[in-house]
Amino acid sequence: MKDDPQQHWLVKPSSIKILWRVGLFILAALVLSDLIIHTHSAFGIDGSFGFYSWYGLLTCFAMIVFAKLLGFFLKRKDTYYDD
Amino acid sequence: MTIDTFPPGVLLIFGGLVLPFVSSGVRKTIVLLLPLLVLWSVWQISDGIQLSLSFLEYELAIVEGDTLSRLFATVFAVMVFGGGLFALNQKEPFELAAAFVYGGSALGVVFAGDLITVFVFWEVMAIGSTLVIWSAKTPQSYRASIRYLIIHLLGGVILMVGIVMHIQNTGSAEFGAMKIDNVGTWLILAGFLVNAGAPPLTAWLPDAYPEASFSGTVFLSAFTTKTAVYVLMIGFPGTEILIYIGLYMIFYGIIYALLENDMRRILSYSIINQVGFMVTGIGIGSEMALNGAAAHAFTHIIYKALLLMSAGSVYFMTSGKRKCTDLGGLFQSMPITCICGIVGALAISSFPLTSGFISKSMIAQAAVDEQLFLIWMCLAAASAGVFLHAGIKFPWFVFFQKDSGLRPKDPPWNMKAAMIFFSCICIGLGIMPEPFYDLLPFTSDYEPYTVPHVINQLQLLLFAGLSFFLALPLMKRTLTISLDWDWFYRHLGRISYQLTTREILNIRQNLLNLSSYLIKLLIRLTHYYSGTEGTVARDASLGTSVAIVVTALAVLIVFIYQF
């Protein structure tokens, strides 16, 4: 996709691509930092490699999917209570 | 009584009552200066009972100072100042008057040393906050304020019955730690929890708060739920059931905020989520946990007000747009509102160098110290969830996502100044937590900035962020609301009302039929016995008459003798 010169730099597809790359690099660096920094583990599992990374990712996916499923039952048009 | 012993809450209430009757210039001066005077007077209150009053046979402690009440009162006064600055261009003078009465009564609760004083200010708070919602003067805000008032008056009645029973049981109105071993204390706990937004009455908060004006919602976010946190800290520290109530509130807030489309309702659900962290901390009850709950209440008031100021600015400058489906791309024309909103979002998500990081971590640390493994796992997942539902969702859908084509400017100077002021507090507390830690109720040597803690928190939050962008197709905004507990009183209530009305009409008709049948029967029986040919009208011989009377007397005597 070509950039539109009128657009703000933050919404140009080329900048978004750069932002994704920088973001993924930071994520990778954070996970790898577990190799160097020794975390004091309180419960065992929280000392495992990259615990906070995978736990954050998985629980958030779980919450999004759970909300989505619950939405099938609970969502109504936003005029539901209007008379 | 001099100014430094005068109750700061009452000072603010009086100031609020004056506001509608003065000119706009005087009003602005009072709005900006009175909260500062109140803040000063809060710090003149030393430990112990400062002002008491005899009422019936009770000695009421109207003003009783301690570390915790000064901490809450400080943030309340700062909040009234910041909220007042933000609302300076609010055209409706009654809103600020109501907000000052509301804030003043919240100050009254935190300085109250007995349950009767707590109750009086508690009710004033309900009225003040209802009037704040009402001041928006829309049909929606009117209806929402009435629903809000009904719930809070109900909570007030529960609290009052509890207090009366508790005073009966103990003979004292003193407000201190209680055990939930009798109906009275259970009712007091229930009354407190209604204001905290605990289940099942959670829905009043996201129902009512977003209906207030652009500035009204900012005030509402601060006082009701946080005074509830304060009274729970005094009355029920270490009550285990609060851990589970708190966890429910945490996840309820996240899930409903994820489903929500209205930006101010998203932030309202997130109030319940954040209060959930505090309630969990109070349930854990250790010194670290209570410090964490108190610190979190303080920091939360500031960053949640900041978030709602940012949302309020968008609402104000777009003439009432608040749905994510209508917004987007606003960062281009509202840079200050956007940056301040992001600072609030980072603080609520507990990013290192923000106020949320130095307060919320203490609650998680308390779970570690007490070896509560499952609760700690829930709190960690919830921390990631906060970033998901408030930290990214709010700024992303309002300021970024698709371009809505809207190009509103940043709001007037006073609203920008309020946002910048609160952003500075969020970052200031995050960078220099030590002086703030000294204000907490218990001394501790908690150190939030260790390398592993910062790295762990960044991993948790940034991977939560990754999951948001990977799951973005699942998060597409729809023009919907989500059913909540209020369905039972808003919808089922109406259906059952209609059903009952129909049933009542049926029953009324049946009763009418029955009574007309009984009247006819009575007439027919009277005619049968007393008519011209009836038994009573017939002649009888003297002997028969005597026999009847004697038999009747005999039966009567036997009856009286026997019984």
PDB file of N, CA and C in Angstrom, chain B residues 386-443:
ATOM      1  N   VAL B 386      -6.264  -5.258  33.054  1.00  0.00           N
ATOM      2  CA  VAL B 386      -6.513  -3.818  33.184  1.00  0.00           C
ATOM      3  C   VAL B 386      -5.926  -3.075  31.985  1.00  0.00           C
ATOM      4  N   PHE B 387      -4.711  -3.463  31.598  1.00  0.00           N
ATOM      5  CA  PHE B 387      -4.087  -2.835  30.439  1.00  0.00           C
ATOM      6  C   PHE B 387      -4.959  -3.058  29.205  1.00  0.00           C
ATOM      7  N   LEU B 388      -5.507  -4.270  29.124  1.00  0.00           N
ATOM      8  CA  LEU B 388      -6.348  -4.645  27.985  1.00  0.00           C
ATOM      9  C   LEU B 388      -7.594  -3.765  27.902  1.00  0.00           C
ATOM     10  N   HIS B 389      -8.354  -3.668  29.011  1.00  0.00           N
ATOM     11  CA  HIS B 389      -9.689  -3.066  28.908  1.00  0.00           C
ATOM     12  C   HIS B 389      -9.674  -1.555  29.071  1.00  0.00           C
ATOM     13  N   ALA B 390      -8.710  -1.028  29.818  1.00  0.00           N
ATOM     14  CA  ALA B 390      -8.692   0.425  30.022  1.00  0.00           C
ATOM     15  C   ALA B 390      -7.429   1.029  29.429  1.00  0.00           C
ATOM     16  N   GLY B 391      -6.293   0.386  29.673  1.00  0.00           N
ATOM     17  CA  GLY B 391      -5.005   0.937  29.278  1.00  0.00           C
ATOM     18  C   GLY B 391      -4.846   1.100  27.784  1.00  0.00           C
ATOM     19  N   ILE B 392      -5.310   0.116  27.008  1.00  0.00           N
ATOM     20  CA  ILE B 392      -5.203   0.270  25.558  1.00  0.00           C
ATOM     21  C   ILE B 392      -6.554   0.576  24.957  1.00  0.00           C
ATOM     22  N   LYS B 393      -7.586  -0.107  25.410  1.00  0.00           N
ATOM     23  CA  LYS B 393      -8.864  -0.003  24.713  1.00  0.00           C
ATOM     24  C   LYS B 393      -9.360   1.441  24.656  1.00  0.00           C
ATOM     25  N   PHE B 394      -9.304   2.127  25.792  1.00  0.00           N
ATOM     26  CA  PHE B 394      -9.818   3.507  25.817  1.00  0.00           C
ATOM     27  C   PHE B 394      -9.056   4.418  24.853  1.00  0.00           C
ATOM     28  N   PRO B 395      -7.699   4.552  25.007  1.00  0.00           N
ATOM     29  CA  PRO B 395      -7.027   5.463  24.071  1.00  0.00           C
ATOM     30  C   PRO B 395      -7.115   4.995  22.620  1.00  0.00           C
ATOM     31  N   TRP B 396      -7.021   3.690  22.417  1.00  0.00           N
ATOM     32  CA  TRP B 396      -7.005   3.183  21.048  1.00  0.00           C
ATOM     33  C   TRP B 396      -8.294   3.529  20.306  1.00  0.00           C
ATOM     34  N   PHE B 397      -9.426   3.213  20.875  1.00  0.00           N
ATOM     35  CA  PHE B 397     -10.672   3.414  20.145  1.00  0.00           C
ATOM     36  C   PHE B 397     -11.082   4.882  20.076  1.00  0.00           C
ATOM     37  N   VAL B 398     -10.639   5.695  21.046  1.00  0.00           N
ATOM     38  CA  VAL B 398     -11.032   7.106  21.032  1.00  0.00           C
ATOM     39  C   VAL B 398     -10.068   7.930  20.176  1.00  0.00           C
ATOM     40  N   PHE B 399      -8.758   7.714  20.379  1.00  0.00           N
ATOM     41  CA  PHE B 399      -7.794   8.618  19.748  1.00  0.00           C
ATOM     42  C   PHE B 399      -7.151   8.043  18.484  1.00  0.00           C
ATOM     43  N   PHE B 400      -7.186   6.713  18.324  1.00  0.00           N
ATOM     44  CA  PHE B 400      -6.519   6.127  17.164  1.00  0.00           C
ATOM     45  C   PHE B 400      -7.507   5.355  16.305  1.00  0.00           C
ATOM     46  N   GLN B 401      -7.376   4.055  16.196  1.00  0.00           N
ATOM     47  CA  GLN B 401      -8.157   3.139  15.335  1.00  0.00           C
ATOM     48  C   GLN B 401      -8.426   3.782  13.984  1.00  0.00           C
ATOM     49  N   LYS B 402      -9.613   3.650  13.449  1.00  0.00           N
ATOM     50  CA  LYS B 402      -9.959   4.260  12.154  1.00  0.00           C
ATOM     51  C   LYS B 402     -10.066   5.785  12.317  1.00  0.00           C
ATOM     52  N   ASP B 403      -9.966   6.508  11.231  1.00  0.00           N
ATOM     53  CA  ASP B 403     -10.149   7.954  11.313  1.00  0.00           C
ATOM     54  C   ASP B 403     -11.635   8.266  11.171  1.00  0.00           C
ATOM     55  N   SER B 404     -12.213   8.837  12.241  1.00  0.00           N
ATOM     56  CA  SER B 404     -13.641   9.145  12.200  1.00  0.00           C
ATOM     57  C   SER B 404     -13.919  10.395  11.379  1.00  0.00           C
ATOM     58  N   GLY B 405     -12.841  11.117  11.019  1.00  0.00           N
ATOM     59  CA  GLY B 405     -13.036  12.364  10.280  1.00  0.00           C
ATOM     60  C   GLY B 405     -13.292  13.553  11.196  1.00  0.00           C
ATOM     61  N   LEU B 406     -13.522  13.286  12.490  1.00  0.00           N
ATOM     62  CA  LEU B 406     -13.754  14.378  13.440  1.00  0.00           C
ATOM     63  C   LEU B 406     -12.422  15.084  13.710  1.00  0.00           C
ATOM     64  N   ARG B 407     -12.451  16.408  13.766  1.00  0.00           N
ATOM     65  CA  ARG B 407     -11.227  17.153  14.087  1.00  0.00           C
ATOM     66  C   ARG B 407     -11.505  18.166  15.191  1.00  0.00           C
ATOM     67  N   PRO B 408     -11.986  17.711  16.362  1.00  0.00           N
ATOM     68  CA  PRO B 408     -12.227  18.665  17.447  1.00  0.00           C
ATOM     69  C   PRO B 408     -10.895  19.177  17.989  1.00  0.00           C
ATOM     70  N   LYS B 409     -10.897  20.416  18.495  1.00  0.00           N
ATOM     71  CA  LYS B 409      -9.669  20.975  19.078  1.00  0.00           C
ATOM     72  C   LYS B 409      -9.554  20.535  20.530  1.00  0.00           C
ATOM     73  N   ASP B 410      -8.371  20.782  21.119  1.00  0.00           N
ATOM     74  CA  ASP B 410      -8.218  20.568  22.554  1.00  0.00           C
ATOM     75  C   ASP B 410      -9.176  21.505  23.289  1.00  0.00           C
ATOM     76  N   PRO B 411      -9.597  21.134  24.507  1.00  0.00           N
ATOM     77  CA  PRO B 411     -10.613  21.925  25.211  1.00  0.00           C
ATOM     78  C   PRO B 411     -10.045  23.241  25.746  1.00  0.00           C
ATOM     79  N   PRO B 412     -10.897  24.102  26.375  1.00  0.00           N
ATOM     80  CA  PRO B 412     -10.433  25.373  26.939  1.00  0.00           C
ATOM     81  C   PRO B 412      -9.303  25.195  27.960  1.00  0.00           C
ATOM     82  N   TRP B 413      -8.631  26.302  28.271  1.00  0.00           N
ATOM     83  CA  TRP B 413      -7.403  26.267  29.081  1.00  0.00           C
ATOM     84  C   TRP B 413      -7.601  25.579  30.423  1.00  0.00           C
ATOM     85  N   ASN B 414      -8.760  25.836  31.095  1.00  0.00           N
ATOM     86  CA  ASN B 414      -8.920  25.288  32.451  1.00  0.00           C
ATOM     87  C   ASN B 414      -8.988  23.769  32.415  1.00  0.00           C
ATOM     88  N   MET B 415      -9.626  23.219  31.373  1.00  0.00           N
ATOM     89  CA  MET B 415      -9.716  21.764  31.278  1.00  0.00           C
ATOM     90  C   MET B 415      -8.344  21.161  30.972  1.00  0.00           C
ATOM     91  N   LYS B 416      -7.590  21.841  30.097  1.00  0.00           N
ATOM     92  CA  LYS B 416      -6.224  21.369  29.807  1.00  0.00           C
ATOM     93  C   LYS B 416      -5.364  21.447  31.067  1.00  0.00           C
ATOM     94  N   ALA B 417      -5.499  22.565  31.815  1.00  0.00           N
ATOM     95  CA  ALA B 417      -4.677  22.737  33.019  1.00  0.00           C
ATOM     96  C   ALA B 417      -4.972  21.634  34.035  1.00  0.00           C
ATOM     97  N   ALA B 418      -6.264  21.290  34.202  1.00  0.00           N
ATOM     98  CA  ALA B 418      -6.621  20.237  35.158  1.00  0.00           C
ATOM     99  C   ALA B 418      -6.008  18.908  34.741  1.00  0.00           C
ATOM    100  N   MET B 419      -6.060  18.624  33.431  1.00  0.00           N
ATOM    101  CA  MET B 419      -5.505  17.346  32.956  1.00  0.00           C
ATOM    102  C   MET B 419      -3.990  17.299  33.139  1.00  0.00           C
ATOM    103  N   ILE B 420      -3.329  18.420  32.836  1.00  0.00           N
ATOM    104  CA  ILE B 420      -1.862  18.443  32.965  1.00  0.00           C
ATOM    105  C   ILE B 420      -1.466  18.316  34.443  1.00  0.00           C
ATOM    106  N   PHE B 421      -2.222  18.997  35.316  1.00  0.00           N
ATOM    107  CA  PHE B 421      -1.960  18.919  36.758  1.00  0.00           C
ATOM    108  C   PHE B 421      -2.057  17.470  37.250  1.00  0.00           C
ATOM    109  N   PHE B 422      -3.144  16.784  36.882  1.00  0.00           N
ATOM    110  CA  PHE B 422      -3.311  15.392  37.344  1.00  0.00           C
ATOM    111  C   PHE B 422      -2.297  14.453  36.684  1.00  0.00           C
ATOM    112  N   SER B 423      -1.912  14.746  35.420  1.00  0.00           N
ATOM    113  CA  SER B 423      -0.871  13.923  34.778  1.00  0.00           C
ATOM    114  C   SER B 423       0.432  14.044  35.554  1.00  0.00           C
ATOM    115  N   CYS B 424       0.735  15.272  35.996  1.00  0.00           N
ATOM    116  CA  CYS B 424       1.974  15.483  36.752  1.00  0.00           C
ATOM    117  C   CYS B 424       1.933  14.694  38.064  1.00  0.00           C
ATOM    118  N   ILE B 425       0.771  14.665  38.738  1.00  0.00           N
ATOM    119  CA  ILE B 425       0.686  13.889  39.987  1.00  0.00           C
ATOM    120  C   ILE B 425       0.922  12.407  39.688  1.00  0.00           C
ATOM    121  N   CYS B 426       0.301  11.897  38.599  1.00  0.00           N
ATOM    122  CA  CYS B 426       0.453  10.471  38.256  1.00  0.00           C
ATOM    123  C   CYS B 426       1.924  10.119  38.062  1.00  0.00           C
ATOM    124  N   ILE B 427       2.644  10.959  37.336  1.00  0.00           N
ATOM    125  CA  ILE B 427       4.047  10.659  37.055  1.00  0.00           C
ATOM    126  C   ILE B 427       4.908  10.959  38.286  1.00  0.00           C
ATOM    127  N   GLY B 428       4.599  12.075  38.968  1.00  0.00           N
ATOM    128  CA  GLY B 428       5.372  12.442  40.158  1.00  0.00           C
ATOM    129  C   GLY B 428       5.362  11.336  41.209  1.00  0.00           C
ATOM    130  N   LEU B 429       4.173  10.794  41.505  1.00  0.00           N
ATOM    131  CA  LEU B 429       4.079   9.709  42.494  1.00  0.00           C
ATOM    132  C   LEU B 429       4.835   8.474  42.007  1.00  0.00           C
ATOM    133  N   GLY B 430       4.798   8.245  40.685  1.00  0.00           N
ATOM    134  CA  GLY B 430       5.476   7.071  40.134  1.00  0.00           C
ATOM    135  C   GLY B 430       6.979   7.191  40.220  1.00  0.00           C
ATOM    136  N   ILE B 431       7.498   8.414  40.068  1.00  0.00           N
ATOM    137  CA  ILE B 431       8.950   8.602  40.083  1.00  0.00           C
ATOM    138  C   ILE B 431       9.475   8.680  41.517  1.00  0.00           C
ATOM    139  N   MET B 432       8.719   9.352  42.389  1.00  0.00           N
ATOM    140  CA  MET B 432       9.184   9.527  43.772  1.00  0.00           C
ATOM    141  C   MET B 432       8.148   9.009  44.765  1.00  0.00           C
ATOM    142  N   PRO B 433       8.095   7.703  44.958  1.00  0.00           N
ATOM    143  CA  PRO B 433       7.048   7.172  45.840  1.00  0.00           C
ATOM    144  C   PRO B 433       7.316   7.356  47.331  1.00  0.00           C
ATOM    145  N   GLU B 434       8.597   7.584  47.718  1.00  0.00           N
ATOM    146  CA  GLU B 434       8.915   7.548  49.157  1.00  0.00           C
ATOM    147  C   GLU B 434       8.123   8.535  50.008  1.00  0.00           C
ATOM    148  N   PRO B 435       8.068   9.833  49.627  1.00  0.00           N
ATOM    149  CA  PRO B 435       7.292  10.756  50.478  1.00  0.00           C
ATOM    150  C   PRO B 435       5.828  10.327  50.592  1.00  0.00           C
ATOM    151  N   PHE B 436       5.294   9.743  49.522  1.00  0.00           N
ATOM    152  CA  PHE B 436       3.908   9.272  49.536  1.00  0.00           C
ATOM    153  C   PHE B 436       3.761   8.078  50.473  1.00  0.00           C
ATOM    154  N   TYR B 437       4.740   7.158  50.436  1.00  0.00           N
ATOM    155  CA  TYR B 437       4.681   5.986  51.320  1.00  0.00           C
ATOM    156  C   TYR B 437       4.651   6.403  52.791  1.00  0.00           C
ATOM    157  N   ASP B 438       5.297   7.550  53.098  1.00  0.00           N
ATOM    158  CA  ASP B 438       5.304   8.011  54.490  1.00  0.00           C
ATOM    159  C   ASP B 438       3.914   8.408  54.981  1.00  0.00           C
ATOM    160  N   LEU B 439       2.995   8.668  54.048  1.00  0.00           N
ATOM    161  CA  LEU B 439       1.639   9.062  54.452  1.00  0.00           C
ATOM    162  C   LEU B 439       0.741   7.860  54.726  1.00  0.00           C
ATOM    163  N   LEU B 440       1.219   6.656  54.396  1.00  0.00           N
ATOM    164  CA  LEU B 440       0.369   5.460  54.518  1.00  0.00           C
ATOM    165  C   LEU B 440       0.195   5.063  55.987  1.00  0.00           C
ATOM    166  N   PRO B 441      -0.884   4.295  56.280  1.00  0.00           N
ATOM    167  CA  PRO B 441      -1.191   3.992  57.684  1.00  0.00           C
ATOM    168  C   PRO B 441      -0.113   3.172  58.407  1.00  0.00           C
ATOM    169  N   PHE B 442       0.594   2.296  57.699  1.00  0.00           N
ATOM    170  CA  PHE B 442       1.612   1.476  58.364  1.00  0.00           C
ATOM    171  C   PHE B 442       2.980   1.786  57.766  1.00  0.00           C
ATOM    172  N   THR B 443       3.990   1.766  58.620  1.00  0.00           N
ATOM    173  CA  THR B 443       5.333   1.995  58.078  1.00  0.00           C
ATOM    174  C   THR B 443       5.788   0.721  57.362  1.00  0.00           C
TER     175      THR B 443
END
